């Protein structure tokens, strides 16, 4: 008995079409997994109560940036890596000069111009020195005397020129160090993205008749 077989059609074209289909599937899966990882990491940050501003520091890029490839790649990174790492690993923060960490208190302005408030900047803005208050059972304080509560949406405190309704406002709480607990899990999100990439790619190839 003789068995004969033949390939119908243009073999080169068939192979080219197969390669293109695989390129499309691989690149599409990589784009989906990369974007999904970025969104998952952003959701982790906001879910941990760290705010949308830090969440939006997560960015992503796929390669090639346009077109398809058999070997696509994806990159996800944060524009605030030191902050992200601190909340991913946990960290103990100490004062650079070895004394106190001044954490803004309820009376401290959120911003002074475009800068974050520091004891020196607050003293310059108020025109008075802050008073140190030692507390044995809790963080010591830097306070401003002869202040009055602002009314309306602005809130906060301002200097009392007349002394009427004057109060003492807590500007800073002083800590020897601050420990940030682990609040993010980047490796968990990365693992989920890798599994999503494989699942999406296998599904796409199966639909194109590669299974």
JSON list of C-alpha atoms in Angstrom, two decimals, residues 19-31 62-73:
[
{"chain": "A", "resi": 19, "resn": "UNK", "atom": "CA", "xyz": [3.58, 33.89, 12.83]},
{"chain": "A", "resi": 20, "resn": "UNK", "atom": "CA", "xyz": [1.52, 37.06, 12.51]},
{"chain": "A", "resi": 21, "resn": "UNK", "atom": "CA", "xyz": [-1.36, 35.53, 14.44]},
{"chain": "A", "resi": 22, "resn": "UNK", "atom": "CA", "xyz": [1.02, 34.45, 17.22]},
{"chain": "A", "resi": 23, "resn": "UNK", "atom": "CA", "xyz": [2.57, 37.94, 17.29]},
{"chain": "A", "resi": 24, "resn": "UNK", "atom": "CA", "xyz": [-0.86, 39.51, 17.67]},
{"chain": "A", "resi": 25, "resn": "UNK", "atom": "CA", "xyz": [-1.84, 37.11, 20.45]},
{"chain": "A", "resi": 26, "resn": "UNK", "atom": "CA", "xyz": [1.43, 37.55, 22.36]},
{"chain": "A", "resi": 27, "resn": "UNK", "atom": "CA", "xyz": [1.44, 41.34, 22.09]},
{"chain": "A", "resi": 28, "resn": "UNK", "atom": "CA", "xyz": [-2.22, 41.66, 23.03]},
{"chain": "A", "resi": 29, "resn": "UNK", "atom": "CA", "xyz": [-1.75, 39.41, 26.06]},
{"chain": "A", "resi": 30, "resn": "UNK", "atom": "CA", "xyz": [1.30, 41.40, 27.17]},
{"chain": "A", "resi": 31, "resn": "UNK", "atom": "CA", "xyz": [-0.55, 44.72, 26.86]},
{"chain": "A", "resi": 62, "resn": "UNK", "atom": "CA", "xyz": [4.82, 47.82, 26.58]},
{"chain": "A", "resi": 63, "resn": "UNK", "atom": "CA", "xyz": [7.42, 47.05, 23.92]},
{"chain": "A", "resi": 64, "resn": "UNK", "atom": "CA", "xyz": [7.21, 47.46, 21.05]},
{"chain": "A", "resi": 65, "resn": "UNK", "atom": "CA", "xyz": [5.14, 50.58, 21.69]},
{"chain": "A", "resi": 66, "resn": "UNK", "atom": "CA", "xyz": [3.26, 49.96, 18.44]},
{"chain": "A", "resi": 67, "resn": "UNK", "atom": "CA", "xyz": [2.82, 46.91, 16.28]},
{"chain": "A", "resi": 68, "resn": "UNK", "atom": "CA", "xyz": [3.27, 43.31, 17.36]},
{"chain": "A", "resi": 69, "resn": "UNK", "atom": "CA", "xyz": [6.15, 41.01, 18.22]},
{"chain": "A", "resi": 70, "resn": "UNK", "atom": "CA", "xyz": [6.83, 37.36, 19.05]},
{"chain": "A", "resi": 71, "resn": "UNK", "atom": "CA", "xyz": [8.81, 38.59, 22.07]},
{"chain": "A", "resi": 72, "resn": "UNK", "atom": "CA", "xyz": [6.84, 41.47, 23.58]},
{"chain": "A", "resi": 73, "resn": "UNK", "atom": "CA", "xyz": [7.80, 42.96, 26.94]}
]
